[in-house]
Coordinates of N, CA, C and O in Angstrom, one line a residue:
M718 N -18.5 7.4 -11.6 CA -18.6 7.3 -10.2 C -17.5 8.1 -9.6 O -16.3 7.8 -9.7
S719 N -17.8 9.2 -8.9 CA -16.8 10.1 -8.3 C -16.4 9.5 -6.9 O -17.2 9.1 -6.1
R720 N -15.1 9.4 -6.8 CA -14.5 9.0 -5.5 C -13.7 10.0 -4.8 O -12.8 9.8 -4.0
L721 N -13.9 11.3 -5.2 CA -13.2 12.4 -4.7 C -13.5 12.6 -3.2 O -14.6 12.5 -2.8
A722 N -12.4 12.7 -2.5 CA -12.5 12.9 -1.0 C -13.2 14.2 -0.7 O -12.9 15.3 -1.3
I723 N -14.2 14.2 0.2 CA -14.9 15.4 0.7 C -14.1 15.9 1.9 O -14.1 15.3 2.9
T724 N -13.5 17.1 1.8 CA -12.6 17.6 2.8 C -13.1 18.9 3.4 O -13.9 19.7 2.7
I725 N -12.7 19.3 4.6 CA -13.1 20.6 5.2 C -12.1 21.7 4.9 O -12.3 22.8 5.2
A726 N -11.0 21.3 4.2 CA -10.0 22.3 3.7 C -9.4 21.7 2.4 O -9.4 20.5 2.2
P727 N -9.1 22.6 1.5 CA -8.5 22.1 0.2 C -7.3 21.3 0.4 O -6.4 21.7 1.2
I728 N -7.2 20.1 -0.2 CA -6.0 19.3 -0.3 C -5.6 19.1 -1.7 O -6.4 19.4 -2.6
S729 N -4.4 18.6 -1.9 CA -3.9 18.4 -3.3 C -4.8 17.4 -4.0 O -5.4 16.5 -3.5
E730 N -4.8 17.6 -5.3 CA -5.7 16.7 -6.2 C -5.2 15.3 -6.0 O -6.1 14.4 -6.0
I731 N -3.9 15.0 -5.9 CA -3.4 13.7 -5.7 C -4.0 13.0 -4.5 O -4.4 11.9 -4.5
H732 N -4.0 13.8 -3.4 CA -4.5 13.3 -2.1 C -6.0 13.1 -2.2 O -6.5 12.1 -1.7
A733 N -6.7 14.0 -2.8 CA -8.2 13.9 -2.9 C -8.6 12.8 -3.8 O -9.7 12.2 -3.6
T734 N -7.9 12.4 -4.8 CA -8.3 11.4 -5.7 C -7.8 10.0 -5.4 O -8.2 9.0 -6.0
R735 N -6.8 9.9 -4.5 CA -6.3 8.6 -4.2 C -7.3 7.8 -3.3 O -7.9 8.3 -2.4
W736 N -7.6 6.6 -3.8 CA -8.4 5.7 -3.0 C -8.0 4.3 -3.3 O -7.2 4.1 -4.2
S737 N -8.5 3.3 -2.6 CA -8.1 2.0 -2.6 C -9.1 1.0 -3.2 O -9.9 0.4 -2.4
P738 N -9.2 0.9 -4.5 CA -10.2 0.0 -5.1 C -9.8 -1.5 -4.9 O -8.6 -1.8 -4.6
R739 N -10.8 -2.4 -5.0 CA -10.5 -3.8 -5.0 C -10.7 -4.4 -6.4 O -10.3 -5.5 -6.7
S740 N -11.4 -3.6 -7.3 CA -11.7 -4.1 -8.6 C -10.6 -3.5 -9.6 O -10.5 -2.3 -9.8
F741 N -9.8 -4.4 -10.1 CA -8.7 -4.1 -11.0 C -9.0 -4.7 -12.4 O -9.6 -5.8 -12.5
D742 N -8.6 -4.0 -13.4 CA -8.7 -4.5 -14.8 C -7.8 -5.6 -15.0 O -6.6 -5.4 -15.1
A743 N -8.3 -6.8 -15.1 CA -7.5 -8.0 -15.3 C -6.8 -8.1 -16.7 O -6.0 -9.0 -16.9
T744 N -7.2 -7.2 -17.6 CA -6.5 -7.2 -18.9 C -5.4 -6.2 -19.0 O -4.6 -6.2 -20.0
A745 N -5.4 -5.3 -18.1 CA -4.3 -4.2 -18.1 C -3.0 -4.8 -17.7 O -2.9 -5.5 -16.7
E746 N -2.0 -4.4 -18.4 CA -0.6 -4.9 -18.1 C 0.3 -3.7 -17.8 O 0.1 -2.6 -18.2
L747 N 1.2 -3.9 -16.9 CA 2.2 -3.0 -16.5 C 3.6 -3.4 -16.8 O 3.8 -4.7 -16.8
T748 N 4.5 -2.5 -17.1 CA 5.9 -2.8 -17.3 C 6.7 -2.3 -16.1 O 6.2 -1.6 -15.3
R749 N 7.9 -2.7 -16.1 CA 8.8 -2.2 -15.1 C 8.9 -0.7 -15.1 O 8.9 0.0 -14.1
E750 N 8.9 -0.2 -16.4 CA 9.0 1.3 -16.6 C 7.8 2.0 -16.0 O 7.9 3.1 -15.5
A751 N 6.7 1.4 -16.1 CA 5.4 2.0 -15.6 C 5.4 2.2 -14.1 O 4.7 3.1 -13.6
V752 N 6.1 1.4 -13.3 CA 6.1 1.5 -11.9 C 7.4 2.1 -11.4 O 7.6 2.3 -10.1
T753 N 8.4 2.4 -12.2 CA 9.6 3.0 -11.8 C 9.5 4.3 -11.1 O 10.1 4.5 -10.0
A754 N 8.6 5.1 -11.5 CA 8.4 6.4 -10.9 C 7.9 6.2 -9.5 O 8.3 6.9 -8.5
S755 N 7.0 5.3 -9.3 CA 6.4 5.0 -8.0 C 7.5 4.5 -7.0 O 7.5 4.9 -5.8
L756 N 8.3 3.6 -7.5 CA 9.4 3.1 -6.7 C 10.4 4.1 -6.4 O 11.0 4.2 -5.3
E757 N 10.6 5.0 -7.3 CA 11.6 6.1 -7.1 C 11.0 7.1 -6.1 O 11.8 7.6 -5.2
A758 N 9.7 7.3 -6.1 CA 9.1 8.2 -5.1 C 9.2 7.5 -3.7 O 9.5 8.2 -2.7
A759 N 9.1 6.2 -3.6 CA 9.3 5.5 -2.4 C 10.7 5.6 -1.9 O 11.0 5.8 -0.7
R760 N 11.7 5.6 -2.8 CA 13.1 5.7 -2.5 C 13.4 7.0 -1.9 O 14.3 7.1 -1.0
W761 N 12.7 8.0 -2.3 CA 13.0 9.4 -1.8 C 12.1 9.8 -0.6 O 12.1 11.0 -0.2
A762 N 11.4 8.9 0.0 CA 10.6 9.2 1.2 C 11.5 9.5 2.3 O 12.7 9.0 2.4
P763 N 11.1 10.3 3.3 CA 11.9 10.6 4.5 C 12.1 9.3 5.3 O 11.2 8.5 5.4
S764 N 13.2 9.3 6.0 CA 13.4 8.2 7.0 C 14.3 8.7 8.1 O 15.2 9.6 7.9
A765 N 14.2 8.1 9.3 CA 15.0 8.5 10.4 C 16.5 8.2 10.2 O 16.9 7.1 9.7
N766 N 17.3 9.3 10.4 CA 18.7 9.2 10.1 C 19.1 8.8 8.7 O 20.2 8.3 8.4
N767 N 18.1 8.9 7.8 CA 18.3 8.6 6.4 C 18.7 7.1 6.2 O 19.5 6.8 5.3
V768 N 18.2 6.2 7.1 CA 18.6 4.8 7.0 C 17.9 4.1 5.8 O 18.4 3.2 5.3
Q769 N 16.7 4.6 5.4 CA 16.0 4.1 4.3 C 15.7 2.6 4.5 O 16.1 1.7 3.7
P770 N 15.0 2.2 5.6 CA 14.8 0.8 5.9 C 13.7 0.1 5.2 O 12.8 -0.5 5.7
W771 N 13.7 0.2 3.9 CA 12.6 -0.4 3.1 C 13.2 -1.2 1.9 O 14.2 -0.9 1.4
R772 N 12.5 -2.2 1.6 CA 12.9 -3.1 0.4 C 11.5 -3.5 -0.2 O 10.5 -3.6 0.5
F773 N 11.6 -3.7 -1.5 CA 10.4 -4.1 -2.3 C 10.6 -5.3 -3.2 O 11.7 -5.3 -3.9
V774 N 9.7 -6.2 -3.2 CA 9.8 -7.3 -4.2 C 8.6 -7.1 -5.1 O 7.4 -7.1 -4.6
V775 N 8.8 -7.0 -6.4 CA 7.7 -6.6 -7.4 C 7.5 -7.8 -8.3 O 8.4 -8.3 -9.0
G776 N 6.2 -8.1 -8.4 CA 5.8 -9.2 -9.4 C 4.8 -8.6 -10.3 O 3.9 -7.8 -9.9
F777 N 4.8 -9.0 -11.6 CA 3.9 -8.6 -12.6 C 3.0 -9.8 -13.0 O 3.5 -10.9 -13.1
R778 N 1.7 -9.5 -13.2 CA 0.8 -10.6 -13.5 C 1.4 -11.5 -14.6 O 1.7 -11.0 -15.6
G779 N 1.4 -12.8 -14.3 CA 1.9 -13.8 -15.2 C 3.3 -14.2 -15.0 O 3.7 -15.3 -15.5
D780 N 4.1 -13.5 -14.1 CA 5.4 -14.0 -13.8 C 5.4 -14.7 -12.5 O 4.5 -14.8 -11.8
E781 N 6.5 -15.4 -12.3 CA 6.6 -16.3 -11.1 C 6.5 -15.6 -9.8 O 5.9 -16.0 -8.8
T782 N 7.1 -14.4 -9.8 CA 7.1 -13.6 -8.5 C 5.7 -13.2 -8.2 O 5.2 -13.4 -7.0
F783 N 4.9 -12.8 -9.2 CA 3.5 -12.4 -8.9 C 2.7 -13.7 -8.4 O 2.0 -13.5 -7.4
E784 N 2.9 -14.8 -9.1 CA 2.2 -16.0 -8.7 C 2.5 -16.4 -7.2 O 1.7 -16.9 -6.5
T785 N 3.8 -16.2 -6.9 CA 4.2 -16.6 -5.5 C 3.5 -15.6 -4.5 O 3.0 -16.1 -3.4
I786 N 3.5 -14.3 -4.8 CA 2.8 -13.4 -3.9 C 1.3 -13.7 -3.8 O 0.7 -13.8 -2.7
A787 N 0.7 -13.9 -5.0 CA -0.8 -14.2 -5.0 C -1.1 -15.5 -4.2 O -2.1 -15.5 -3.6
A788 N -0.2 -16.5 -4.3 CA -0.5 -17.7 -3.6 C -0.4 -17.5 -2.0 O -0.9 -18.4 -1.3
N789 N 0.2 -16.4 -1.6 CA 0.3 -16.2 -0.2 C -0.6 -15.0 0.3 O -0.3 -14.5 1.4
L790 N -1.6 -14.7 -0.5 CA -2.6 -13.8 0.0 C -3.6 -14.6 0.9 O -3.8 -15.8 0.7
M791 N -4.3 -13.9 1.8 CA -5.2 -14.6 2.7 C -6.6 -14.0 2.7 O -6.7 -12.8 2.2
S792 N -7.5 -14.8 3.1 CA -8.9 -14.3 3.3 C -9.5 -13.8 1.9 O -9.1 -14.3 0.9
F793 N -10.3 -12.8 2.0 CA -10.9 -12.3 0.8 C -10.0 -11.6 -0.2 O -10.4 -11.2 -1.3
N794 N -8.8 -11.3 0.3 CA -7.8 -10.7 -0.7 C -7.6 -11.6 -1.9 O -7.3 -11.2 -3.0
T795 N -7.8 -13.0 -1.7 CA -7.6 -13.9 -2.8 C -8.7 -13.7 -3.9 O -8.5 -14.1 -5.0
A796 N -9.8 -13.0 -3.6 CA -10.9 -12.9 -4.5 C -10.7 -11.8 -5.5 O -11.3 -11.7 -6.5
W797 N -9.8 -10.8 -5.1 CA -9.7 -9.6 -6.0 C -8.2 -9.3 -6.4 O -8.0 -8.8 -7.5
A798 N -7.3 -9.4 -5.4 CA -6.0 -8.9 -5.7 C -5.2 -9.6 -6.9 O -4.5 -8.9 -7.6
P799 N -5.5 -10.9 -7.2 CA -4.8 -11.4 -8.3 C -5.2 -10.8 -9.7 O -4.6 -11.1 -10.7
Q800 N -6.2 -10.0 -9.7 CA -6.6 -9.3 -10.9 C -5.8 -8.0 -11.2 O -5.8 -7.5 -12.3
A801 N -5.0 -7.6 -10.2 CA -4.2 -6.4 -10.3 C -3.0 -6.7 -11.3 O -2.7 -7.9 -11.6
S802 N -2.5 -5.7 -11.8 CA -1.4 -5.8 -12.8 C -0.1 -6.2 -12.1 O 0.8 -6.8 -12.8
A803 N 0.1 -5.7 -10.9 CA 1.4 -6.0 -10.2 C 1.0 -6.1 -8.7 O 0.1 -5.6 -8.2
L804 N 1.9 -6.9 -8.0 CA 1.8 -7.0 -6.6 C 3.2 -6.7 -6.0 O 4.2 -7.3 -6.5
V805 N 3.2 -5.9 -5.0 CA 4.5 -5.5 -4.4 C 4.6 -5.9 -2.9 O 3.7 -5.5 -2.2
V806 N 5.6 -6.6 -2.6 CA 5.8 -7.0 -1.2 C 6.6 -5.9 -0.5 O 7.7 -5.5 -1.0
N807 N 6.1 -5.3 0.6 CA 6.8 -4.3 1.3 C 7.5 -4.8 2.5 O 6.9 -5.5 3.4
I808 N 8.8 -4.6 2.6 CA 9.6 -5.2 3.6 C 10.4 -4.1 4.4 O 10.9 -3.1 3.8
A809 N 10.4 -4.3 5.7 CA 11.1 -3.3 6.6 C 12.4 -3.9 7.1 O 12.4 -5.1 7.5
H810 N 13.4 -3.1 7.1 CA 14.7 -3.5 7.7 C 14.7 -3.1 9.2 O 14.9 -2.0 9.6
T811 N 14.3 -4.1 10.0 CA 14.0 -3.8 11.4 C 15.1 -3.9 12.4 O 15.0 -3.3 13.5
S812 N 16.2 -4.6 12.0 CA 17.3 -4.6 12.9 C 18.6 -4.9 12.1 O 18.6 -5.5 11.1
D813 N 19.8 -4.4 12.7 CA 21.0 -4.5 12.0 C 21.7 -5.9 12.3 O 21.1 -6.7 13.0
A814 N 22.9 -6.1 11.7 CA 23.6 -7.3 11.9 C 23.9 -7.7 13.3 O 24.0 -8.9 13.7
E815 N 24.0 -6.7 14.2 CA 24.2 -6.9 15.6 C 23.0 -7.1 16.4 O 23.0 -7.3 17.6
G816 N 21.8 -7.1 15.7 CA 20.5 -7.2 16.4 C 20.0 -6.0 17.0 O 18.9 -6.0 17.7
K817 N 20.6 -4.8 16.7 CA 20.0 -3.6 17.2 C 18.8 -3.2 16.5 O 18.8 -3.1 15.2
E818 N 17.7 -3.0 17.2 CA 16.4 -2.7 16.6 C 16.3 -1.3 16.1 O 16.8 -0.3 16.7
N819 N 15.7 -1.2 14.9 CA 15.4 0.1 14.3 C 13.9 0.4 14.7 O 13.0 -0.2 14.0
T820 N 13.7 1.2 15.7 CA 12.3 1.4 16.2 C 11.5 2.2 15.2 O 10.2 2.2 15.4
Y821 N 12.1 2.8 14.2 CA 11.4 3.6 13.2 C 11.1 2.9 11.9 O 10.5 3.5 11.0
A822 N 11.6 1.7 11.8 CA 11.5 1.0 10.5 C 10.1 0.9 9.9 O 9.9 1.1 8.7
L823 N 9.2 0.4 10.7 CA 7.8 0.3 10.2 C 7.2 1.6 9.9 O 6.5 1.7 8.9
Y824 N 7.5 2.6 10.7 CA 7.0 4.0 10.4 C 7.5 4.5 9.1 O 6.8 5.0 8.2
D825 N 8.8 4.3 8.9 CA 9.5 4.7 7.7 C 9.0 4.0 6.4 O 8.8 4.5 5.4
L826 N 8.9 2.6 6.6 CA 8.3 1.9 5.5 C 6.9 2.4 5.1 O 6.6 2.5 3.9
G827 N 6.1 2.7 6.1 CA 4.8 3.2 5.8 C 4.9 4.5 5.0 O 4.1 4.7 4.1
Q828 N 5.8 5.4 5.3 CA 6.0 6.6 4.6 C 6.4 6.3 3.1 O 5.9 6.9 2.2
A829 N 7.3 5.3 2.9 CA 7.7 5.0 1.6 C 6.6 4.4 0.8 O 6.4 4.8 -0.4
V830 N 5.7 3.6 1.4 CA 4.6 3.0 0.7 C 3.6 4.1 0.3 O 3.0 4.1 -0.7
A831 N 3.4 5.1 1.2 CA 2.5 6.2 1.0 C 3.0 7.0 -0.2 O 2.2 7.4 -1.1
H832 N 4.3 7.2 -0.3 CA 4.9 8.0 -1.4 C 4.7 7.2 -2.7 O 4.4 7.8 -3.7
F833 N 4.9 5.9 -2.6 CA 4.6 5.0 -3.8 C 3.2 5.2 -4.3 O 3.0 5.4 -5.5
S834 N 2.3 5.1 -3.3 CA 0.8 5.2 -3.7 C 0.5 6.5 -4.3 O -0.3 6.6 -5.3
L835 N 1.0 7.6 -3.8 CA 0.6 8.9 -4.3 C 1.2 9.1 -5.7 O 0.6 9.7 -6.6
Q836 N 2.4 8.7 -5.9 CA 3.0 8.8 -7.2 C 2.3 7.9 -8.2 O 2.0 8.3 -9.4
A837 N 1.8 6.7 -7.8 CA 1.0 5.9 -8.7 C -0.3 6.6 -9.1 O -0.7 6.5 -10.2
T838 N -0.9 7.2 -8.1 CA -2.1 8.0 -8.4 C -1.8 9.1 -9.4 O -2.6 9.3 -10.4
H839 N -0.7 9.8 -9.2 CA -0.3 10.8 -10.2 C -0.2 10.3 -11.6 O -0.5 11.0 -12.5
D840 N 0.3 9.0 -11.7 CA 0.5 8.4 -13.0 C -0.7 7.7 -13.5 O -0.6 7.0 -14.5
G841 N -1.8 7.8 -12.9 CA -3.1 7.2 -13.4 C -3.3 5.8 -13.0 O -4.1 5.1 -13.5
L842 N -2.5 5.3 -12.0 CA -2.7 4.0 -11.5 C -3.4 4.0 -10.2 O -3.6 5.0 -9.5
F843 N -3.8 2.8 -9.7 CA -4.5 2.6 -8.5 C -3.8 1.6 -7.6 O -3.2 0.7 -8.2
T844 N -3.8 1.8 -6.3 CA -3.2 0.9 -5.4 C -4.1 0.5 -4.3 O -5.1 1.2 -4.0
H845 N -3.8 -0.6 -3.7 CA -4.6 -1.1 -2.5 C -3.6 -1.8 -1.6 O -2.9 -2.8 -2.1
Q846 N -3.5 -1.4 -0.3 CA -2.6 -2.1 0.6 C -3.3 -3.3 1.3 O -4.5 -3.2 1.6
M847 N -2.5 -4.3 1.5 CA -3.1 -5.5 2.2 C -2.2 -5.9 3.4 O -1.0 -6.0 3.2
G848 N -2.8 -6.3 4.5 CA -2.1 -6.9 5.6 C -2.5 -8.4 5.7 O -1.8 -9.1 6.4
G849 N -3.5 -8.8 5.0 CA -3.9 -10.2 5.0 C -3.1 -11.0 4.1 O -3.5 -11.4 3.0
I850 N -1.9 -11.4 4.6 CA -0.9 -12.1 3.8 C -0.2 -13.1 4.7 O -0.2 -12.9 5.9
N851 N 0.4 -14.1 4.0 CA 1.2 -15.0 4.8 C 2.7 -14.5 4.8 O 3.5 -14.8 3.9
R852 N 3.0 -13.8 5.8 CA 4.3 -13.1 5.9 C 5.5 -14.1 6.0 O 6.5 -14.0 5.3
D853 N 5.3 -15.2 6.8 CA 6.4 -16.1 6.9 C 6.7 -16.8 5.6 O 7.9 -17.0 5.3
E854 N 5.7 -17.3 4.9 CA 5.9 -17.9 3.6 C 6.5 -17.0 2.6 O 7.4 -17.4 1.8
L855 N 6.1 -15.8 2.6 CA 6.7 -14.8 1.6 C 8.1 -14.6 2.0 O 9.0 -14.5 1.1
A856 N 8.5 -14.5 3.3 CA 9.8 -14.3 3.7 C 10.7 -15.5 3.2 O 11.8 -15.3 2.7
V857 N 10.2 -16.7 3.3 CA 11.0 -17.8 2.8 C 11.1 -17.8 1.3 O 12.1 -18.1 0.8
A858 N 10.0 -17.6 0.6 CA 9.9 -17.6 -0.8 C 10.9 -16.6 -1.4 O 11.5 -16.9 -2.5
F859 N 11.1 -15.5 -0.8 CA 11.9 -14.4 -1.4 C 13.2 -14.3 -0.7 O 13.9 -13.3 -0.8
N860 N 13.6 -15.3 0.2 CA 14.9 -15.3 0.8 C 15.1 -14.0 1.6 O 16.2 -13.4 1.5
V861 N 14.1 -13.5 2.3 CA 14.2 -12.3 3.1 C 15.2 -12.6 4.3 O 15.0 -13.5 5.0
P862 N 16.3 -11.9 4.4 CA 17.3 -12.2 5.4 C 16.9 -11.8 6.8 O 15.9 -11.1 7.0
A863 N 17.6 -12.3 7.8 CA 17.4 -11.9 9.2 C 17.5 -10.4 9.3 O 18.3 -9.8 8.7
G864 N 16.7 -9.9 10.2 CA 16.7 -8.4 10.4 C 15.7 -7.7 9.5 O 15.6 -6.5 9.6
F865 N 15.1 -8.4 8.6 CA 14.1 -7.8 7.7 C 12.7 -8.5 8.0 O 12.7 -9.7 8.2
S866 N 11.6 -7.7 7.8 CA 10.3 -8.3 8.1 C 9.4 -7.9 6.9 O 9.3 -6.8 6.5
V867 N 8.7 -9.0 6.4 CA 7.6 -8.7 5.5 C 6.5 -8.1 6.2 O 6.0 -8.6 7.3
V868 N 6.0 -6.9 5.7 CA 4.9 -6.2 6.4 C 3.6 -6.2 5.7 O 2.5 -6.4 6.3
S869 N 3.6 -5.9 4.4 CA 2.3 -5.8 3.7 C 2.6 -6.0 2.2 O 3.7 -6.2 1.8
V870 N 1.5 -6.1 1.4 CA 1.6 -6.2 0.0 C 0.7 -5.1 -0.6 O -0.4 -4.7 -0.1
T871 N 1.2 -4.5 -1.7 CA 0.4 -3.5 -2.4 C 0.0 -4.0 -3.8 O 0.9 -4.5 -4.5
A872 N -1.3 -3.9 -4.1 CA -1.8 -4.3 -5.4 C -1.7 -3.0 -6.2 O -2.1 -1.9 -5.8
V873 N -1.3 -3.1 -7.5 CA -1.2 -2.0 -8.4 C -1.8 -2.3 -9.7 O -1.6 -3.4 -10.3
G874 N -2.5 -1.3 -10.3 CA -3.1 -1.6 -11.6 C -4.1 -0.5 -12.1 O -4.1 0.6 -11.5
S875 N -4.8 -0.9 -13.1 CA -5.9 0.0 -13.6 C -7.2 -0.4 -13.0 O -7.5 -1.5 -12.7
L876 N -8.1 0.6 -12.9 CA -9.4 0.4 -12.3 C -10.3 -0.5 -13.1 O -10.4 -0.4 -14.3
G877 N -10.9 -1.5 -12.4 CA -11.9 -2.4 -13.0 C -13.3 -2.0 -12.7 O -13.6 -1.0 -11.9
A878 N -14.3 -2.8 -13.2 CA -15.7 -2.5 -12.9 C -16.1 -3.1 -11.5 O -15.7 -4.2 -11.2
P879 N -16.8 -2.4 -10.7 CA -17.2 -2.9 -9.4 C -18.0 -4.2 -9.5 O -17.8 -5.1 -8.7
D880 N -18.8 -4.4 -10.6 CA -19.6 -5.6 -10.7 C -18.8 -6.8 -11.1 O -19.3 -7.9 -11.1
A881 N -17.5 -6.7 -11.3 CA -16.6 -7.8 -11.5 C -16.2 -8.5 -10.2 O -15.7 -9.6 -10.1
L882 N -16.6 -7.8 -9.1 CA -16.3 -8.3 -7.7 C -17.4 -9.2 -7.2 O -18.6 -9.0 -7.6
P883 N -17.1 -10.0 -6.2 CA -18.2 -10.7 -5.5 C -19.1 -9.6 -4.9 O -18.7 -8.5 -4.6
Q884 N -20.4 -9.9 -4.7 CA -21.4 -8.9 -4.3 C -21.0 -8.1 -3.1 O -21.1 -6.9 -3.1
V885 N -20.5 -8.7 -2.0 CA -20.2 -8.0 -0.8 C -19.1 -7.0 -1.0 O -19.1 -5.9 -0.5
L886 N -18.1 -7.4 -1.9 CA -17.0 -6.5 -2.2 C -17.5 -5.4 -3.2 O -17.0 -4.2 -3.1
A887 N -18.3 -5.7 -4.1 CA -18.9 -4.7 -5.0 C -19.6 -3.6 -4.3 O -19.5 -2.5 -4.7
E888 N -20.3 -4.0 -3.3 CA -21.1 -3.0 -2.5 C -20.1 -2.1 -1.8 O -20.3 -0.9 -1.7
R889 N -19.0 -2.6 -1.3 CA -18.0 -1.8 -0.6 C -17.3 -0.8 -1.6 O -17.0 0.3 -1.3
E890 N -17.2 -1.3 -2.8 CA -16.5 -0.5 -3.9 C -17.2 0.8 -4.2 O -16.6 1.8 -4.6
V891 N -18.5 0.8 -4.1 CA -19.3 2.0 -4.5 C -19.9 2.7 -3.3 O -20.6 3.7 -3.4
A892 N -19.6 2.2 -2.1 CA -20.1 2.9 -0.9 C -19.5 4.2 -0.7 O -18.3 4.4 -1.1
P893 N -20.1 5.2 -0.1 CA -19.5 6.5 0.1 C -18.2 6.3 0.9 O -18.1 5.5 1.8
R894 N -17.2 7.2 0.6 CA -16.0 7.2 1.3 C -16.2 8.0 2.6 O -16.8 9.0 2.6
T895 N -15.6 7.4 3.7 CA -15.8 8.1 5.0 C -14.4 8.2 5.7 O -13.5 7.3 5.4
R896 N -14.3 9.1 6.6 CA -13.2 9.2 7.5 C -13.7 9.7 8.8 O -14.7 10.4 8.9
I897 N -12.9 9.4 9.9 CA -13.2 9.9 11.2 C -13.0 11.4 11.1 O -12.1 11.9 10.4
E898 N -13.9 12.2 11.8 CA -13.8 13.7 11.7 C -12.5 14.2 12.3 O -11.9 13.6 13.2
L899 N -12.0 15.3 11.7 CA -10.7 15.8 12.1 C -10.6 16.1 13.5 O -9.6 15.8 14.2
D900 N -11.7 16.7 14.1 CA -11.6 17.0 15.5 C -11.6 15.8 16.5 O -11.3 15.9 17.7
E901 N -11.8 14.6 15.9 CA -11.7 13.4 16.7 C -10.3 12.8 16.7 O -10.0 11.9 17.5
I902 N -9.4 13.3 15.8 CA -8.1 12.7 15.7 C -7.0 13.7 16.0 O -5.8 13.3 16.1
V903 N -7.4 15.0 16.1 CA -6.4 16.0 16.4 C -6.6 16.7 17.7 O -7.8 17.1 18.0
S904 N -5.6 17.0 18.4 CA -5.7 17.7 19.7 C -4.6 18.8 19.7 O -3.5 18.6 19.2
Y905 N -5.0 20.0 20.2 CA -4.0 21.1 20.3 C -3.6 21.3 21.8 O -3.2 22.4 22.2
G906 N -3.8 20.3 22.6 CA -3.4 20.3 24.0 C -3.5 18.9 24.5 O -3.1 17.9 23.8
P907 N -3.9 18.7 25.8 CA -4.0 17.4 26.4 C -4.8 16.5 25.5 O -5.8 16.9 24.9
I908 N -4.5 15.2 25.5 CA -5.1 14.3 24.5 C -6.2 13.4 25.2 O -6.5 12.3 24.7
E909 N -6.9 13.9 26.2 CA -7.9 13.1 26.8 C -9.0 12.6 25.7 O -9.4 11.5 25.7
T910 N -9.4 13.6 24.9 CA -10.4 13.3 23.9 C -9.9 12.2 22.9 O -10.6 11.3 22.6
V911 N -8.7 12.3 22.5 CA -8.1 11.4 21.5 C -8.0 10.0 22.2 O -8.4 9.0 21.6
A912 N -7.5 10.0 23.4 CA -7.4 8.7 24.2 C -8.7 8.1 24.4 O -8.9 6.8 24.3
A913 N -9.7 8.9 24.7 CA -11.1 8.3 25.0 C -11.7 7.7 23.8 O -12.4 6.7 23.9
A914 N -11.4 8.2 22.6 CA -11.9 7.6 21.4 C -11.2 6.4 20.9 O -11.7 5.7 20.1
A915 N -10.0 6.1 21.4 CA -9.2 5.0 21.0 C -9.8 3.7 21.4 O -10.5 3.6 22.4

């Protein structure tokens, strides 16, 4: 099953092959060493004023951290994400000790998570980002301090078979990959077209 992105201009192999499966191999195990490169790529992502406003909590299937993260997934994420080899909580440092807001924190965390995902793809792993999580409970469980916000969770692991998923998710797993056309999201002048499509 090819999941290669169909593009109108050549892009790197890592970008073209990265996609977000929901079916993970529940027998595949990861070690800390196996995700170190992905975390290191996240560490070296760009950030405003080099503040690096990102933190990560990593759990591996079978350990207490993983179980805590899995217990705080919501909706249909509970049907597939616990099969991943690791779950990573992505946290943004949104304000300093004086309460001054870092307006770029979420943007920068997103960059770090993207770098994590691309490095994981390079290393033969698959990732899937989730926003359907209980952020407040995760913040309490992991003693996230004031000024930091739980934003998302990344599932990491090896690819599983689509038919291991519930039918509605299995159908999504093999459906053609699509994206909004480039001319619908890019403007080289006034943005009326972009605004109208929003």
